[in-house]
């Protein structure tokens, strides 16, 4: 089983000559984003097939069904090994927002996490950095955990502004969070050009961005917080490329779209996070 280990060095209180070495272990988290796929009965069948394929519990596993299937999937989960993740939430507590879903509703159906800032929300539905940040706060104030997705477009990568883009998204998305709040956040680095295209980032490309994000967290919240924070990779993960990606030092599992719709493939990907 692979557990990412990071080294954190603290200077001693008296004269700086004492170094304490901490090895922190991060449990990988692999989450399937089913997007606008699967009816209620198909969702139940998929989560049941997945449950019966999973043997190990040392990777955290999540599924994000469509809102219409959340309650049914929660009830179908025979055990609590699989986390229930909502794909979106509205930032307001309630009101005249036709077609939207509130935190109270997601809590009511038993969600554990909410995915915020997915590239399809940002680029198809026009969600700004500011709106994504409001949603992060809404989720945390409501008592759930958040998966904050961020990533650059192909143009931004070609222009060499990948790190500038993800740093901006990170700064905005997590601005003002306490260390306790940060502990309830999982980041998902998802290059937009890799989502649903079959063209994954290479392990080196992904690791470079993950490292930069972790460094930014360290600068803002300290080395211990950054060492604990999990950063998933997302973008055309398949059973064939999962292990190479997950074995990178700063990659702590993945956010999986297309391949999570097939129980066998998704289970293989989860298992790749163990090795
Ligand atoms: C996603 O939608 O978050 C995603 C990573 O999709 P895919 O795995 O299909 O690229």
Coordinates of C-alpha atoms and ligand atoms in Angstrom, one line a residue:
X1 CA 0.0 0.0 0.0
X2 CA 1.3 3.4 -0.9
X3 CA 0.9 6.2 1.6
X4 CA 2.4 9.4 0.5
X5 CA 4.9 10.6 3.1
X6 CA 6.2 14.1 3.4
X7 CA 8.9 15.3 5.5
X8 CA 8.2 18.2 7.8
X9 CA 11.1 19.9 9.7
X10 CA 10.4 22.1 12.7
X11 CA 13.0 24.2 14.4
X12 CA 13.4 23.7 18.1
X13 CA 12.3 26.4 20.5
X14 CA 15.7 26.9 22.0
X15 CA 18.3 28.2 19.6
X16 CA 17.0 26.5 16.5
X17 CA 19.4 23.6 16.7
X18 CA 16.9 20.9 17.4
X19 CA 15.1 19.4 14.4
X20 CA 12.0 17.4 14.8
X21 CA 11.1 15.1 11.9
X22 CA 7.5 14.2 11.3
X23 CA 6.4 11.7 8.8
X24 CA 2.7 12.3 8.0
X25 CA 0.7 9.8 6.2
X26 CA -2.2 10.7 4.0
X27 CA -4.9 8.2 3.2
X28 CA -5.5 8.3 -0.6
X29 CA -9.0 9.4 -1.6
X30 CA -10.5 8.2 -4.9
X31 CA -13.8 9.7 -5.8
X32 CA -16.0 8.8 -8.8
X33 CA -17.9 11.8 -10.4
X34 CA -20.9 10.3 -12.2
X35 CA -21.9 13.7 -13.6
X36 CA -25.3 13.6 -15.4
X37 CA -25.3 9.8 -15.9
X38 CA -27.3 7.0 -14.3
X39 CA -31.0 6.7 -13.3
X40 CA -31.8 5.7 -9.7
X41 CA -31.9 2.0 -10.5
X42 CA -28.6 2.2 -12.5
X43 CA -27.0 4.1 -9.7
X44 CA -28.0 1.5 -7.2
X45 CA -26.7 -1.3 -9.4
X46 CA -23.4 0.5 -9.9
X47 CA -22.7 1.2 -6.2
X48 CA -23.7 -2.4 -5.4
X49 CA -21.3 -3.8 -8.0
X50 CA -18.6 -1.5 -6.7
X51 CA -19.2 -2.5 -3.0
X52 CA -18.9 -6.2 -3.8
X53 CA -15.7 -5.7 -5.8
X54 CA -13.9 -3.7 -3.0
X55 CA -11.9 -5.8 -0.7
X56 CA -9.5 -3.3 1.0
X57 CA -10.6 -0.4 3.2
X58 CA -7.4 1.5 3.4
X59 CA -8.2 3.9 0.6
X60 CA -11.0 6.3 1.1
X61 CA -13.6 5.9 -1.7
X62 CA -16.4 8.3 -2.7
X63 CA -19.1 8.4 -5.3
X64 CA -20.9 11.5 -6.6
X65 CA -24.2 10.5 -8.2
X66 CA -26.7 12.9 -9.7
X67 CA -28.8 14.6 -7.1
X68 CA -31.8 12.4 -8.0
X69 CA -29.9 9.3 -6.9
X70 CA -28.2 10.5 -3.8
X71 CA -30.8 9.3 -1.3
X72 CA -31.2 5.9 -3.1
X73 CA -27.4 5.4 -3.2
X74 CA -27.1 6.2 0.5
X75 CA -29.7 3.7 1.4
X76 CA -28.2 1.1 -0.9
X77 CA -24.8 1.4 0.7
X78 CA -24.6 -1.6 3.0
X79 CA -21.6 -0.3 4.9
X80 CA -20.0 3.1 5.4
X81 CA -16.9 2.4 3.4
X82 CA -18.1 4.5 0.5
X83 CA -18.5 8.3 1.0
X84 CA -21.5 10.0 -0.6
X85 CA -20.5 13.1 -2.5
X86 CA -22.8 15.8 -4.0
X87 CA -21.7 17.3 -7.3
X88 CA -22.9 20.8 -6.5
X89 CA -24.7 23.0 -3.9
X90 CA -26.2 26.4 -4.0
X91 CA -24.6 29.0 -1.8
X92 CA -27.8 30.3 -0.2
X93 CA -29.5 28.4 2.6
X94 CA -32.9 28.3 0.9
X95 CA -35.2 30.4 -1.2
X96 CA -36.5 31.0 -4.7
X97 CA -33.6 29.4 -6.7
X98 CA -35.4 27.1 -9.2
X99 CA -33.5 24.0 -10.0
X100 CA -30.9 24.4 -7.2
X101 CA -30.1 22.2 -4.1
X102 CA -29.2 23.5 -0.6
X103 CA -26.8 22.3 2.0
X104 CA -29.7 21.4 4.3
X105 CA -31.0 19.1 1.6
X106 CA -27.6 17.4 1.1
X107 CA -27.2 16.9 4.8
X108 CA -30.7 15.4 4.9
X109 CA -29.8 12.7 2.3
X110 CA -26.6 11.8 4.1
X111 CA -23.8 13.4 2.0
X112 CA -20.3 13.4 3.4
X113 CA -18.6 15.7 0.9
X114 CA -19.6 18.3 -1.7
X115 CA -17.6 18.8 -4.9
X116 CA -17.1 22.5 -5.7
X117 CA -15.4 24.3 -8.5
X118 CA -15.5 21.4 -11.1
X119 CA -14.3 22.7 -14.4
X120 CA -17.8 22.0 -16.0
X121 CA -19.3 24.3 -13.3
X122 CA -16.7 26.9 -13.9
X123 CA -16.6 26.8 -17.7
X124 CA -20.1 25.6 -18.8
X125 CA -22.1 27.2 -16.0
X126 CA -19.9 30.3 -15.6
X127 CA -19.1 29.9 -11.9
X128 CA -16.5 32.5 -11.0
X129 CA -13.7 32.1 -8.4
X130 CA -15.8 34.3 -6.1
X131 CA -18.9 32.0 -6.4
X132 CA -16.7 28.9 -5.9
X133 CA -15.3 30.5 -2.7
X134 CA -18.8 31.2 -1.4
X135 CA -19.7 27.6 -2.0
X136 CA -16.7 26.4 -0.2
X137 CA -17.7 28.4 2.8
X138 CA -21.3 27.2 2.5
X139 CA -20.2 23.6 2.6
X140 CA -17.9 24.1 5.6
X141 CA -20.4 26.1 7.5
X142 CA -23.0 23.4 6.9
X143 CA -20.6 20.8 8.5
X144 CA -19.6 18.8 5.4
X145 CA -16.3 18.3 3.8
X146 CA -15.4 19.9 0.5
X147 CA -13.6 18.7 -2.6
X148 CA -12.3 21.9 -4.3
X149 CA -11.5 21.3 -7.9
X150 CA -9.2 23.6 -9.9
X151 CA -7.1 23.5 -13.0
X152 CA -5.9 25.3 -16.1
X153 CA -7.3 25.4 -19.6
X154 CA -5.3 24.2 -22.6
X155 CA -4.6 27.9 -23.6
X156 CA -3.3 28.7 -20.1
X157 CA -1.0 25.7 -20.2
X158 CA 0.3 26.7 -23.7
X159 CA 0.9 30.2 -22.5
X160 CA 2.9 28.9 -19.5
X161 CA 0.4 30.3 -17.0
X162 CA -0.6 26.9 -15.4
X163 CA 0.8 27.7 -12.0
X164 CA -0.5 31.2 -12.0
X165 CA -4.0 30.0 -12.7
X166 CA -4.1 27.3 -10.1
X167 CA -2.5 29.5 -7.5
X168 CA -5.2 32.2 -8.2
X169 CA -8.0 29.6 -7.9
X170 CA -6.5 28.2 -4.7
X171 CA -6.0 31.7 -3.1
X172 CA -9.6 32.7 -3.9
X173 CA -11.2 29.3 -3.0
X174 CA -9.6 29.0 0.4
X175 CA -9.2 32.6 1.4
X176 CA -9.7 33.2 5.1
X177 CA -10.1 29.6 6.1
X178 CA -8.8 28.6 9.5
X179 CA -6.5 25.5 9.9
X180 CA -9.5 23.5 11.3
X181 CA -11.6 24.4 8.2
X182 CA -8.7 23.6 5.9
X183 CA -8.6 20.1 7.5
X184 CA -12.0 19.5 5.9
X185 CA -10.9 20.4 2.4
X186 CA -9.6 18.0 -0.3
X187 CA -8.1 19.6 -3.4
X188 CA -8.5 18.1 -6.8
X189 CA -6.1 19.3 -9.5
X190 CA -7.9 18.7 -12.8
X191 CA -6.4 20.2 -15.9
X192 CA -9.4 21.2 -18.0
X193 CA -7.7 19.8 -21.2
X194 CA -7.4 16.4 -19.6
X195 CA -11.1 16.0 -18.4
X196 CA -13.0 13.6 -20.6
X197 CA -10.5 13.8 -23.4
X198 CA -8.6 10.6 -22.9
X199 CA -5.5 12.8 -22.6
X200 CA -4.2 12.6 -19.1
X201 CA -1.5 14.8 -17.7
X202 CA 1.8 12.9 -17.3
X203 CA 2.7 11.9 -13.8
X204 CA 5.5 14.6 -13.9
X205 CA 3.2 17.3 -15.1
X206 CA 0.7 16.5 -12.4
X207 CA 3.3 16.2 -9.7
X208 CA 4.7 19.6 -10.5
X209 CA 1.4 21.3 -10.0
X210 CA 0.5 19.2 -6.9
X211 CA 3.9 20.3 -5.3
X212 CA 3.2 23.9 -6.1
X213 CA -0.2 23.7 -4.5
X214 CA 1.2 22.0 -1.4
X215 CA 3.9 24.7 -1.1
X216 CA 1.2 27.4 -1.4
X217 CA -0.7 25.7 1.4
X218 CA 2.4 25.6 3.5
X219 CA 3.1 29.3 2.9
X220 CA -0.5 30.1 4.0
X221 CA -1.2 27.7 6.8
X222 CA 2.1 26.1 7.8
X223 CA 3.9 22.9 7.0
X224 CA 1.8 20.6 9.1
X225 CA -1.4 21.7 7.5
X226 CA 0.2 21.3 4.0
X227 CA 1.5 17.9 4.9
X228 CA -1.9 16.7 5.9
X229 CA -3.8 18.1 3.0
X230 CA -4.9 15.6 0.3
X231 CA -4.6 16.6 -3.3
X232 CA -6.3 14.4 -5.8
X233 CA -5.5 14.3 -9.5
X234 CA -8.3 14.3 -12.1
X235 CA -8.4 14.1 -15.9
X236 CA -8.7 10.9 -17.9
X237 CA -7.6 8.5 -15.2
X238 CA -7.9 4.9 -16.3
X239 CA -6.9 1.6 -14.8
X240 CA -3.8 1.7 -17.1
X241 CA -2.5 5.1 -16.0
X242 CA -3.7 5.3 -12.4
X243 CA -0.8 3.7 -10.6
X244 CA 1.8 5.9 -12.3
X245 CA -0.1 9.0 -11.3
X246 CA -0.9 7.8 -7.7
X247 CA 2.7 6.9 -7.0
X248 CA 3.8 10.5 -7.3
X249 CA 4.7 11.9 -3.9
X250 CA 2.1 14.7 -3.8
X251 CA -0.8 12.9 -5.5
X252 CA -3.2 11.4 -3.0
X253 CA -5.7 9.6 -5.1
X254 CA -8.0 10.8 -7.8
X255 CA -11.2 12.4 -9.0
X256 CA -12.5 10.0 -11.8
X257 CA -15.2 10.8 -14.3
X258 CA -15.8 8.4 -17.2
X259 CA -14.0 5.4 -15.7
X260 CA -16.1 5.6 -12.6
X261 CA -19.2 4.6 -14.5
X262 CA -17.8 1.1 -14.8
X263 CA -17.5 -0.7 -11.5
X264 CA -14.6 -2.9 -12.6
X265 CA -12.6 0.0 -13.9
X266 CA -13.3 2.2 -10.9
X267 CA -12.4 -0.6 -8.5
X268 CA -9.2 -1.2 -10.4
X269 CA -8.4 2.5 -10.1
X270 CA -9.1 2.4 -6.3
X271 CA -6.8 -0.6 -6.0
X272 CA -4.1 1.3 -7.9
X273 CA -4.1 3.8 -5.0
X274 CA -3.1 0.9 -2.6
X275 CA 0.0 -0.2 -4.4
Ligands
LIG1 C1 -14.0 14.7 -14.0 O1 -15.1 15.0 -14.5 O2 -13.7 15.2 -12.9 C2 -13.0 13.9 -14.7 C3 -11.8 13.8 -14.2 O3 -13.5 13.3 -15.8 P1 -12.7 12.1 -16.6 O4 -12.1 11.2 -15.7 O5 -13.7 11.5 -17.5 O6 -11.6 12.9 -17.4

